[in-house]
XYZ file of C-alpha atoms in Angstrom:
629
model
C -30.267 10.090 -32.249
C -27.564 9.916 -29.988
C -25.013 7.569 -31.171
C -23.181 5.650 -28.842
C -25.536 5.543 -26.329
C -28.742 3.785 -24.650
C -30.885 6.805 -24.950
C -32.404 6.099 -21.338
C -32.180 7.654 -17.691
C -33.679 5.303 -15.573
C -35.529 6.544 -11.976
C -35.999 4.513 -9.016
C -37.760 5.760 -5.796
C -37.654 3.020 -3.435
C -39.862 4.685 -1.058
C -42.656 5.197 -3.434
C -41.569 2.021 -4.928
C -42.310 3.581 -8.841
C -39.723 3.489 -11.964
C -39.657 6.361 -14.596
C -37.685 5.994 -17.837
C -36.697 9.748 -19.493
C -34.695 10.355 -22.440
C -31.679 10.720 -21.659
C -30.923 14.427 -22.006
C -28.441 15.718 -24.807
C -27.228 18.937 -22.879
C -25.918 16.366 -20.534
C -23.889 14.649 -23.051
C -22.706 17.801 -24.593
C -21.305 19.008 -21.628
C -20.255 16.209 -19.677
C -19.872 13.060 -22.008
C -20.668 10.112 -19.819
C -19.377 8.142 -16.729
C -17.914 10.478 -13.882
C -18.898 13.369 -15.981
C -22.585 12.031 -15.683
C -22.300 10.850 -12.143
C -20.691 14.669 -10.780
C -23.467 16.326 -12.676
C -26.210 14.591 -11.341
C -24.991 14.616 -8.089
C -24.670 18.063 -7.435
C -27.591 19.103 -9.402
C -30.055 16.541 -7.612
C -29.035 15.975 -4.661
C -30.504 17.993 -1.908
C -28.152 20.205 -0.090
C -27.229 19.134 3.610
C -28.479 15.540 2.936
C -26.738 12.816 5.486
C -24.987 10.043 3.436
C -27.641 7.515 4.798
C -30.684 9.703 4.133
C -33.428 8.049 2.071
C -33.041 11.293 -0.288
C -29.019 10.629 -0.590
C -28.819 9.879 -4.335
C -27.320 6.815 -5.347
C -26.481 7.154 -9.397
C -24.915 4.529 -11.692
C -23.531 5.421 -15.013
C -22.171 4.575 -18.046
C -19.884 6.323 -20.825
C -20.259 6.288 -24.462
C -17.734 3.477 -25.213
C -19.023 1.045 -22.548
C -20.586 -1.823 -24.257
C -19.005 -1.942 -27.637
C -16.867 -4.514 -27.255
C -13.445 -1.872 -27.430
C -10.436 -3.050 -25.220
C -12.365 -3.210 -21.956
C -15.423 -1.115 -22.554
C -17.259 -2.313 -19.227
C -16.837 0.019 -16.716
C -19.534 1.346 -14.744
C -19.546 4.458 -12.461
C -21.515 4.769 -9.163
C -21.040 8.291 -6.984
C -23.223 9.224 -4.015
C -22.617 11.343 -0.487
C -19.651 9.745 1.050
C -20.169 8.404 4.554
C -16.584 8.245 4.340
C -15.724 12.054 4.085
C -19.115 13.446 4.091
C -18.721 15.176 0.776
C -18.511 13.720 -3.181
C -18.155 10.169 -3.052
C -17.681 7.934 -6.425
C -15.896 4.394 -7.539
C -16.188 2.674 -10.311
C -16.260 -0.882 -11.212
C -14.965 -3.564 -14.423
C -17.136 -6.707 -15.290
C -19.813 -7.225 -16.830
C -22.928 -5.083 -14.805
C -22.817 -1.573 -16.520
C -22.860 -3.294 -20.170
C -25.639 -4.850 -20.128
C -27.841 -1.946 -18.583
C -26.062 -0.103 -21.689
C -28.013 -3.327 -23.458
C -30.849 -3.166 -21.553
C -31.859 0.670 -22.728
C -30.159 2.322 -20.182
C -27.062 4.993 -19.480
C -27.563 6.133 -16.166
C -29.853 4.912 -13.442
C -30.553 6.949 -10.160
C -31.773 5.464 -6.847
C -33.768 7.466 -4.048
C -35.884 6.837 -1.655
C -34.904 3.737 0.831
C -37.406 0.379 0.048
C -39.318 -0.337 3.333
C -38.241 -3.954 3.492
C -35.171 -5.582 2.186
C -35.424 -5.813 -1.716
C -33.146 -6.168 -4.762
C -33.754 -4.316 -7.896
C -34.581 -6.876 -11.344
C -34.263 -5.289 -14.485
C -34.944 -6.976 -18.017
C -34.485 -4.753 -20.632
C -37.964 -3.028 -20.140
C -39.148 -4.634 -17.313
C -38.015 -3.080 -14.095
C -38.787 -4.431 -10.984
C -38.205 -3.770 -6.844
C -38.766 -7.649 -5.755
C -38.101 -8.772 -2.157
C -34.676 -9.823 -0.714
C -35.579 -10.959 2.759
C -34.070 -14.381 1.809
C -30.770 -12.880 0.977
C -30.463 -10.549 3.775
C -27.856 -10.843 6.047
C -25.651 -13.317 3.090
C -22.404 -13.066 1.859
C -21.407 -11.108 -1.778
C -20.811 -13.584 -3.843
C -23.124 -16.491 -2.171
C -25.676 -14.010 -3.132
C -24.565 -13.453 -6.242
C -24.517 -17.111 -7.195
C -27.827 -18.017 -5.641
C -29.635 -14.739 -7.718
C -27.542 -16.382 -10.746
C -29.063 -20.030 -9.960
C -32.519 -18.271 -9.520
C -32.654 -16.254 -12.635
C -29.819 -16.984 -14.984
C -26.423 -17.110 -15.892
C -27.291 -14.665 -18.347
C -27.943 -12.182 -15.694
C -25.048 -9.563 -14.348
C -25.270 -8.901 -10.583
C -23.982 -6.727 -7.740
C -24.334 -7.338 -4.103
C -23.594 -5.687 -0.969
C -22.302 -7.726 1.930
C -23.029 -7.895 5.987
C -20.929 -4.777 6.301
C -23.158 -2.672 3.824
C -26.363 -3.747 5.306
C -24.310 -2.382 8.844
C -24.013 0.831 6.966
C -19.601 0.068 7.957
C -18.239 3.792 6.416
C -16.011 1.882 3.618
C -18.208 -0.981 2.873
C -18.302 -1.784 -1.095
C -20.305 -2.888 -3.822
C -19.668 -6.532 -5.110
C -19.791 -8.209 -8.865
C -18.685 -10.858 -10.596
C -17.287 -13.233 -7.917
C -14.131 -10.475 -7.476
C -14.669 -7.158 -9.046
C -15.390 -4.381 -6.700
C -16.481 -0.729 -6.538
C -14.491 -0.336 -3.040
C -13.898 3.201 -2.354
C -16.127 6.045 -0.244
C -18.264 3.204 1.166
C -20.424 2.977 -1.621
C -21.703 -0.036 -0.023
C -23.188 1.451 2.503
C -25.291 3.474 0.609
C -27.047 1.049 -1.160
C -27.678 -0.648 2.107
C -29.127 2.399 3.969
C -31.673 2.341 1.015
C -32.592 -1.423 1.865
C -30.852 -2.778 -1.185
C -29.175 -5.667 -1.186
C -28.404 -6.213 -4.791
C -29.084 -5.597 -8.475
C -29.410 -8.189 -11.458
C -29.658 -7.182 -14.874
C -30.002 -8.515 -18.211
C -30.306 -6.645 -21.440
C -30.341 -7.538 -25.289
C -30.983 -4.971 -26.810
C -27.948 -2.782 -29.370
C -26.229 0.274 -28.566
C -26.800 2.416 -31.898
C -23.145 3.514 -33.392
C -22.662 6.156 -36.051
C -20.117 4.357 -37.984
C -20.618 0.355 -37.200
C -17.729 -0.736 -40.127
C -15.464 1.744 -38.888
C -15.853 1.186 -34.823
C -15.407 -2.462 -36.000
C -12.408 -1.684 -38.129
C -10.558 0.954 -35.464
C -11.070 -1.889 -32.973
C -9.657 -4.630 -34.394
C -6.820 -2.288 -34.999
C -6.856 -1.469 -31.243
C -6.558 -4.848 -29.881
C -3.940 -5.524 -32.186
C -1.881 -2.246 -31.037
C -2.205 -3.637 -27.251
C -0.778 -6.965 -27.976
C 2.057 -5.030 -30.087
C 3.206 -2.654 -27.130
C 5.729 -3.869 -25.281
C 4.059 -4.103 -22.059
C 1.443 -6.647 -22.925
C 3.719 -9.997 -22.361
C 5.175 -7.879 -19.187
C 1.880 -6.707 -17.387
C -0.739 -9.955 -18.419
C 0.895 -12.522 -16.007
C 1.319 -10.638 -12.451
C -1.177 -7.888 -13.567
C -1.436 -5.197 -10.703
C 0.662 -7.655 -8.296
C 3.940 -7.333 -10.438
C 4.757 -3.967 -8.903
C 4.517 -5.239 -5.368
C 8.537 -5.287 -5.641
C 9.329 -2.455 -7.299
C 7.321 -0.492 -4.637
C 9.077 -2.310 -1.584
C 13.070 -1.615 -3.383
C 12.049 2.609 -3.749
C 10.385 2.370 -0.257
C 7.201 2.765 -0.977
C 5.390 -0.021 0.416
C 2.782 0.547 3.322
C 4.375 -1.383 6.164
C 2.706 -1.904 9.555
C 0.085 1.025 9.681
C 2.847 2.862 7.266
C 5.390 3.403 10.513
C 7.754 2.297 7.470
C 7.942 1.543 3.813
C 10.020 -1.095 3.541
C 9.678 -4.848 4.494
C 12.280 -7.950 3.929
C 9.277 -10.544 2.943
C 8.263 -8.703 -0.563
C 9.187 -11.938 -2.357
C 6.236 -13.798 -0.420
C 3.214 -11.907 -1.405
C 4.340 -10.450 -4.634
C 3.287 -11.648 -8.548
C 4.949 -14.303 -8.764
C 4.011 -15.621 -5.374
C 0.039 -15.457 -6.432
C 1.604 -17.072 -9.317
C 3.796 -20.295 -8.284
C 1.154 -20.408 -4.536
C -2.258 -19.159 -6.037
C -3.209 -18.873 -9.374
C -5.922 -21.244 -11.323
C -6.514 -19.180 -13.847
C -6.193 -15.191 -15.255
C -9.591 -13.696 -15.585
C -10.643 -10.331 -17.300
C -12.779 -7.950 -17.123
C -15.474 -7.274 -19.960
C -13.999 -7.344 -23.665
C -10.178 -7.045 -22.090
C -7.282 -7.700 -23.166
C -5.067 -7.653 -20.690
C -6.394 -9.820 -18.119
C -5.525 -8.142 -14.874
C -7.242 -10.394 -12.122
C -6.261 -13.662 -11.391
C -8.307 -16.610 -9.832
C -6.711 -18.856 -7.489
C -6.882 -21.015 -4.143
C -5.857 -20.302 -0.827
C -5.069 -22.598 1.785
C -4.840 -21.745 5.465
C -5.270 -23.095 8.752
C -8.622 -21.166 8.775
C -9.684 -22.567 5.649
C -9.543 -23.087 1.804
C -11.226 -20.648 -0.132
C -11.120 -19.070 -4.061
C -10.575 -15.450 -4.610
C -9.978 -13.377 -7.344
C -6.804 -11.650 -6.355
C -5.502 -10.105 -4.166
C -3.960 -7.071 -6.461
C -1.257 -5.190 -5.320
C -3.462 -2.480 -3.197
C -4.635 -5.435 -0.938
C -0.949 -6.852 -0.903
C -0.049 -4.300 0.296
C -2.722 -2.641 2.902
C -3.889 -5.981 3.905
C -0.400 -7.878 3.709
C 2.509 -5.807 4.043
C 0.591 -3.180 6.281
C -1.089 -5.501 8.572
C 2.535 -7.707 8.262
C 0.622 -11.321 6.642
C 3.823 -12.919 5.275
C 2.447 -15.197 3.311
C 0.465 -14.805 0.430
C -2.164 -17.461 0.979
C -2.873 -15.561 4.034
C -3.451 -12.389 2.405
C -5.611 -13.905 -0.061
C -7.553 -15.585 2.722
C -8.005 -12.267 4.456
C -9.336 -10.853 0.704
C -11.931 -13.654 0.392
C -13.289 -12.176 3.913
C -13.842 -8.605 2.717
C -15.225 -10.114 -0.500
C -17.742 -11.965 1.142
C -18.477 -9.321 3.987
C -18.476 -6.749 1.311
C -15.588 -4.421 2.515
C -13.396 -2.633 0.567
C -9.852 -4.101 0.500
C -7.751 -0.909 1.094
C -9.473 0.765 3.705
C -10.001 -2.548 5.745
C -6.395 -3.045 5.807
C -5.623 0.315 6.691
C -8.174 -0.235 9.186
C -7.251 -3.424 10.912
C -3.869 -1.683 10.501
C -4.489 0.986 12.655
C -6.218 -1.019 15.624
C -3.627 -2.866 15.792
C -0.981 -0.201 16.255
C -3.711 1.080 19.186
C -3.677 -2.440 20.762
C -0.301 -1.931 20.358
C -0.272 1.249 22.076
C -2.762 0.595 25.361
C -5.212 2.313 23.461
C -7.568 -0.599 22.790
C -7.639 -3.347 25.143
C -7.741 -7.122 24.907
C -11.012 -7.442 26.456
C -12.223 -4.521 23.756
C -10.651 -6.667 20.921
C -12.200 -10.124 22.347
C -8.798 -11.711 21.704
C -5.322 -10.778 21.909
C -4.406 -9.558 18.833
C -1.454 -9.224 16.753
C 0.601 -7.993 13.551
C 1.377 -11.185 11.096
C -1.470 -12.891 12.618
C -4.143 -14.044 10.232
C -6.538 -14.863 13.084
C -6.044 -11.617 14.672
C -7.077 -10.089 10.657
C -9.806 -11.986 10.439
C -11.526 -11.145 13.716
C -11.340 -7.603 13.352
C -12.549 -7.838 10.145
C -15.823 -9.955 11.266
C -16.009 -7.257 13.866
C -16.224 -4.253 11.971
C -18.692 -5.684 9.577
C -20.968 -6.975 12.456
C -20.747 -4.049 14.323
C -19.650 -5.569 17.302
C -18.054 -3.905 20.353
C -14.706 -2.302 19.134
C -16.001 -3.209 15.686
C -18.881 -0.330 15.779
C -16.364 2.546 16.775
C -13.635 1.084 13.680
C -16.602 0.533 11.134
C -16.555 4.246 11.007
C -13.189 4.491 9.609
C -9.510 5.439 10.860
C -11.083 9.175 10.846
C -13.944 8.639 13.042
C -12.532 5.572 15.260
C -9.548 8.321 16.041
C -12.075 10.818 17.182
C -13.797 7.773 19.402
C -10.635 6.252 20.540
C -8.427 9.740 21.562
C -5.044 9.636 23.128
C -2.485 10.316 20.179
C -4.551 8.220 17.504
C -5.252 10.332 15.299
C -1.453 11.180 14.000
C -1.363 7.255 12.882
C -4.755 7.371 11.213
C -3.782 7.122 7.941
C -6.326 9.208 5.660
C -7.123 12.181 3.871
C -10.987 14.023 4.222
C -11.926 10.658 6.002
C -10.823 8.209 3.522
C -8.017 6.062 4.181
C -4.835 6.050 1.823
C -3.975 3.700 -0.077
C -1.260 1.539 -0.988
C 1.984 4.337 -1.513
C 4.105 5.314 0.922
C 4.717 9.017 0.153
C 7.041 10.398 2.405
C 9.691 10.618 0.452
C 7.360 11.033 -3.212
C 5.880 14.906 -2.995
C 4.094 14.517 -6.287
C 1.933 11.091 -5.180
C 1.712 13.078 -1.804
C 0.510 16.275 -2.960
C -2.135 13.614 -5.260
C -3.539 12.085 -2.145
C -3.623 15.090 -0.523
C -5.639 16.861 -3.095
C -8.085 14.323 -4.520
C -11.375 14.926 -4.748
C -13.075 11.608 -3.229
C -9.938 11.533 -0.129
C -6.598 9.585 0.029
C -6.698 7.816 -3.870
C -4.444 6.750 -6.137
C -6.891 6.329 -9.211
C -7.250 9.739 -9.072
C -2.822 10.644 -9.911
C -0.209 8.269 -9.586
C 3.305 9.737 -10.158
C 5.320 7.738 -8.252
C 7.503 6.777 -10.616
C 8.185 10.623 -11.619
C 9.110 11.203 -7.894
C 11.321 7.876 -7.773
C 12.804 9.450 -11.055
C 13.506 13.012 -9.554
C 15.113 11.588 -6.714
C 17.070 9.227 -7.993
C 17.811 10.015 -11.582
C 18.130 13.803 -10.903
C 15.156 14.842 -13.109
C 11.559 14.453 -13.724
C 12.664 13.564 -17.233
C 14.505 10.322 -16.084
C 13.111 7.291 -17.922
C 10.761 5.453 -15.260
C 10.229 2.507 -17.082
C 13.600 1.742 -16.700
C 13.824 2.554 -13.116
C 10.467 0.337 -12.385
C 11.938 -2.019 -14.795
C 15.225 -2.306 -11.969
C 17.210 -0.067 -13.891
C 18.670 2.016 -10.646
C 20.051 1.213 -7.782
C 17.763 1.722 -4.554
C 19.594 0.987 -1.502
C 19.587 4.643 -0.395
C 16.756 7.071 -2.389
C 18.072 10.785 -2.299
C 15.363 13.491 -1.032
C 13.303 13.926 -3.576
C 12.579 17.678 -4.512
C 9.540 18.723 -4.499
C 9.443 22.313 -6.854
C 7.852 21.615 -10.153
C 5.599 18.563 -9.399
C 2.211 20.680 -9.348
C 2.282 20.313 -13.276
C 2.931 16.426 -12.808
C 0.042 16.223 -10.846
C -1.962 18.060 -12.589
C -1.630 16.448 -15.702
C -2.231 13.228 -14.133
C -5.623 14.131 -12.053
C -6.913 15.183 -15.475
C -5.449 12.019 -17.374
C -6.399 8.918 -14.975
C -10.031 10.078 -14.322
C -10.502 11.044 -18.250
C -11.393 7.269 -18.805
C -13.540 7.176 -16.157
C -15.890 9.628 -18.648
C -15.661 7.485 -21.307
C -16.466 3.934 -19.661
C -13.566 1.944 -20.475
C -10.414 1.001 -18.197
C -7.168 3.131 -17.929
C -5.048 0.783 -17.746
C -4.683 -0.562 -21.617
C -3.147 3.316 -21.614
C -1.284 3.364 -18.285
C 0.386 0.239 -18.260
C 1.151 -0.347 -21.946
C 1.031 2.594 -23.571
C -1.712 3.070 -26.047
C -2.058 6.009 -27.827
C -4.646 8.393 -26.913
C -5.382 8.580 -30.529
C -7.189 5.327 -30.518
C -9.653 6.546 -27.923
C -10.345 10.079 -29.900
C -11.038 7.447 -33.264
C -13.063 4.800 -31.390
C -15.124 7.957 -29.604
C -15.941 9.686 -33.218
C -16.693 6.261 -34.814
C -19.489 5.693 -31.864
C -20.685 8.759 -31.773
C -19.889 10.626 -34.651
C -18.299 13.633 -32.543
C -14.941 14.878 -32.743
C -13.054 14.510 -29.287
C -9.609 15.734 -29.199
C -8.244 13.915 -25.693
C -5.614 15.978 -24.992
C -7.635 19.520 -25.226
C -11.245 18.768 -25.096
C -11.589 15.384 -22.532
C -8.711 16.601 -20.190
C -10.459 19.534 -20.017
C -13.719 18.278 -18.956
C -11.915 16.521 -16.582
C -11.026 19.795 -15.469
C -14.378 21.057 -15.369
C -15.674 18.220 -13.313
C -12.686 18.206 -10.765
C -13.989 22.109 -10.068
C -17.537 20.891 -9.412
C -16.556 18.457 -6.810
C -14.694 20.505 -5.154
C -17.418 22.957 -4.784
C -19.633 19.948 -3.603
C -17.716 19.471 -0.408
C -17.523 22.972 -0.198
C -21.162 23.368 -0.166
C -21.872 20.131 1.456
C -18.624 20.351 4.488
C -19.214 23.381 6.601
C -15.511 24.072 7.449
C -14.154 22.583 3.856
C -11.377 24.235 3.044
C -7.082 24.046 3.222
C -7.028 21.567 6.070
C -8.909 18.853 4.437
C -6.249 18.876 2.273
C -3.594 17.891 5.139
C -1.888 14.173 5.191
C -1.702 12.477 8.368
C 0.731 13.594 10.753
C 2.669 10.221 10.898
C 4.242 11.669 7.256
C 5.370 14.862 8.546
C 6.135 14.493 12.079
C 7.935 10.798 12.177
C 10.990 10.042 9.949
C 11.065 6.447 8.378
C 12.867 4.143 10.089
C 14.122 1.662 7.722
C 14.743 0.952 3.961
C 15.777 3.490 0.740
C 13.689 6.013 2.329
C 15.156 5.905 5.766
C 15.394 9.200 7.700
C 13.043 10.577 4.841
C 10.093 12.805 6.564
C 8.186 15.728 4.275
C 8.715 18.858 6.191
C 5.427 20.499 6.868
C 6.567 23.688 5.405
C 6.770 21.621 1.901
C 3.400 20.789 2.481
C 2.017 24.112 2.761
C 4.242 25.627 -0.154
C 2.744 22.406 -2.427
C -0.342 23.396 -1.556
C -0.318 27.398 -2.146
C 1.297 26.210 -5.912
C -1.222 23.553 -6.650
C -4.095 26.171 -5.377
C -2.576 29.176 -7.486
C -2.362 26.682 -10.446
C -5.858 25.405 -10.384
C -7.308 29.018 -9.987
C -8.521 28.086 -6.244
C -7.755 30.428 -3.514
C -5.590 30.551 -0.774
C -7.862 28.169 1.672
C -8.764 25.665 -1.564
C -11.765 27.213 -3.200
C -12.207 27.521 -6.508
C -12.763 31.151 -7.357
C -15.723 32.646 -9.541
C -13.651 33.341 -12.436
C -12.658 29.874 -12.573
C -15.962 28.664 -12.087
C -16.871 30.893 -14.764
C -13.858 30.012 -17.057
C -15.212 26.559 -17.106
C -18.765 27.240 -17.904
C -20.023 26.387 -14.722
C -22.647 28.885 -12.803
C -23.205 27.212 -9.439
């Protein structure tokens, strides 16, 4: 038996409209223990070489790691990967809520879609029964009214995802929706699922997850909730959540300001934490068995409307606020409820709307392109290029592709503000004057991502405290002074990052959230006990997981290499904005990273890895990690 999991892969082909339940194979949770390590796996095992993103045979796989489910400090995470039509290579996100535990309950660790159903359909599943049953009456609905009305129709009991307009439009960054605010955003995941004709899944399951040592998993988690609400985090992080760094981020210079011509903006204080809090907030709400309720539930008023949202967080504060310059938070939160509902992924539509308004800005799109005359700060202006892009309309078709592909349409000098790495837009750090998060971005498997390595606050650190070893808490805490940031150096960060693209995405393999570890410090040690408990396996995190993290960071890469004809070094290049313009205001001012910096951080982090000189892993790597591809 294997403990700590359903025991089931679950096929779908939409085309031939048949399901086939397999065992779920051990080899694959010797080698790759759940989650991402699943969802990588699969991927580049299954998925037929040379396949377009929005090919019926494009695999669409959903996973779930061994600690999802079991009611462990949120335990209910679920994984989704597929061919990006972002970047065109290995695409995942994952998601919190309630959807991946209870196909864990229903019998079920990973579930892989192929095919594309000939009408529009949703996918039912009750713990056995699996069904493809027709979605015409939800087609062309908003996220979460679909979710509700599927909720009215079947059950409360029932945990559902949705696409929007925008993935049914096949829009490059569109997302997948659950929960009435949680979101699997990134690669345009969305999309996918709406090339196959899908426009949502419900699923209810009641069955157990089998455990090798029930007294003890209870035991070692009672013991691990208590340890969060013991760290000295928990009464810090719980009340902003991801918002409370929105200020810390503006004082080093690090937040995205106006299609990131700067980092630095003088109305922080009106879309940060406490802003959601005092304008916003209803209530906090959490994500499956958490205990440190990031999200928070509110009301925004505006003169286009009252709505409730879950958020924003701080990546939509910032790409949707501070980098399309909304001042005010109820606007920001307004402009989140649209992508919610249109089913577009917060940090790439802000980047987006970002960057056509810099080429309004610049002649480069007209008025009568826009419809309107649009501008920065303007909520209206937001709002319509948002509707737009997920319509399809006019400009909207050309930016639904992405700041990568809406360059290549547009011309003239767009492309050095189009703000992305392998096609997918960056997210919400500044990094012109932070070579570790830079060389992150620039090296992450699925594009420009932060979940993938975030050492900002090691870069703040070396800059301003003189060493990598300077305490960050205290410096995010407002323990320095940040009215001018020295350059930061950039020798010796390769091990930084490193570290932390093998740390962050470690989680992802096990199904549970990072954050109980990132933000208030619990032990890895918990996570090795809770793992051998459920599945009566030893797990050592900080030799065998980070390893396999390793492992799978090598396979994707050799999935866009096999899957990009020219992959190589210069998918690995940041936007020219960070190393041909200096920043014009803030700590950071003057700051630029000197393209000679980014080449040496590049030859280090490729000698380091074992890659060669253009990127590539080489065979003895390959071979070092066991895998013969």
């Amino acid at each position: 038996m294997l403990y700590g999991y359903a025991g089931w892969t679950l096929r779908i082909d939409l085309s031939r409209r048949q399901v086939e339940k397999e065992p779920l194979k051990p080899e694959w949770v010797d080698e790759f223990v759940g989650g991402r390590g699943f969802t990588s796996k699969i991927l580049y095992d299954e998925n037929p070489q040379g396949v377009e993103p929005f090919d019926p045979e494009n695999r669409f796989v959903i996973a779930m790691g061994p600690l999802s489910g079991l009611f462990l400090p949120a335990s209910g995470k679920t994984h989704f990967a597929t061919k990006s039509p972002a970047t065109g290579g290995y695409g995942d996100s994952n998601m919190g809520g309630h959807f991946g535990v209870n196909m864990k309950y229903a019998g079920y660790d990973i579930a892989i879609l192929s095919g594309k159903a000939e009408t529009p359909s949703y996918i039912f599943i009750d713990d056995d029964t699996v069904e493809i049953r027709p979605a015409d009456q939800y087609w062309g609905k908003g996220s979460t009214e679909v979710e509700e009305a599927l909720k009215k129709e079947l059950g409360e009991d029932f945990q559902v995802l949705t696409i929007g307009p925008a993935g049914e439009n096949r829009v490059n960054f569109a997302c997948i929706s659950h929960d009435f605010g949680r979101q699997a955003g990134r690669i345009g995941i969305g999309a996918v699922l709406g090339s196959k004709n899908i426009k949502a899944m419900a699923v209810r399951g009641t069955k157990s997850i089998p455990v090798f040592d029930p007294k003890g998993l209870l035991k070692k988690g009672k013991e691990t909730y208590a340890a969060c609400r013991e760290k000295p985090g928990f009464e810090g992080w719980t009340p902003e959540g991801t918002a409370g760094i929105t200020n810390w981020c503006n004082d080093v210079g690090a937040l995205p300001t106006r299609n990131f011509q700067t980092s630095h903006c003088d109305y922080a204080d009106q879309i940060n934490g406490k802003a959601i809090l005092k304008e916003l907030k209803i209530t906090d709400k959490g994500c499956f068995a958490c205990p440190i309720p990031c999200g928070k539930y509110g009301r925004a008023k505006t003169k286009l409307g009252e709505v409730y949202v879950e958020g924003p967080e701080y990546e939509t504060l910032s790409l949707i606020g501070s980098n399309c310059e909304l001042s005010d938070v109820h606007a920001v939160a307004y402009a989140n409820y649209i992508c919610d509902e249109l089913g577009l992924d917060t940090c790439s539509a802000g980047a987006v709307v970002a960057f056509a308004l810099e080429c309004c800005e610049k002649g480069l799109i007209t008025t009568e392109d826009m419809g309107m005359d649009v501008k920065w700060g303007d909520l209206e202006s937001v709002a319509h290029i948002l509707k737009l892009i997920s319509s399809r309309q006019g400009i909207g078709d050309i930016l639904a592709l992405g700041v990568k592909g809406a360059a290549e349409k547009i011309g003239g000098d767009s492309d050095k503000f189009a703000i992305h790495v392998k096609g997918l837009e960056w997210t919400g750090y500044e990094s012109r004057n932070a070579p570790g998060m830079m060389l992150g971005y620039m090296t992450a498997d699925v594009g420009a991502h932060h979940s993938r390595c975030w050492v900002l606050g090691s870069d703040v650190a070396n800059a301003v405290g003189g060493n990598k070893d300077a305490n960050v808490h205290d410096l995010i805490s407002g323990g320095a002074d940040f009215d001018r940031i020295p350059k930061a150096d950039h020798r010796n960060v390769v091990p930084l990052v490193l570290k932390s693209q093998h740390l962050r995405p470690a989680f992802d393999i096990l199904g549970t959230c990072r954050l109980q570890y990132m933000e208030i410090g619990l032990e890895t040690e918990y996570y090795e006990e809770l793992y051998y408990c459920a599945t009566g396996k030893k797990l050592d995190f900080n030799t065998d997981l980070l390893t396999l993290s390793e492992k799978i960071w090598h396979l994707n890469r050799m999935y866009n290499k096999r899957e990009i004809p020219d992959f190589g070094r210069k998918y690995d290049y940041p936007p020219p904005r960070f190393y041909e313009e200096t920043i014009p205001n803030g700590p950071n001012k003057g700051h630029v990273m000197d393209f000679e910096v980014i080449e040496q951080m590049l030859d280090d982090y490729y000698a380091a890895r074992g890659w060669d000189e253009n990127g590539i892993p080489t065979r003895s790597t390959l071979e070092k990690h066991g895998l013969k591809l």
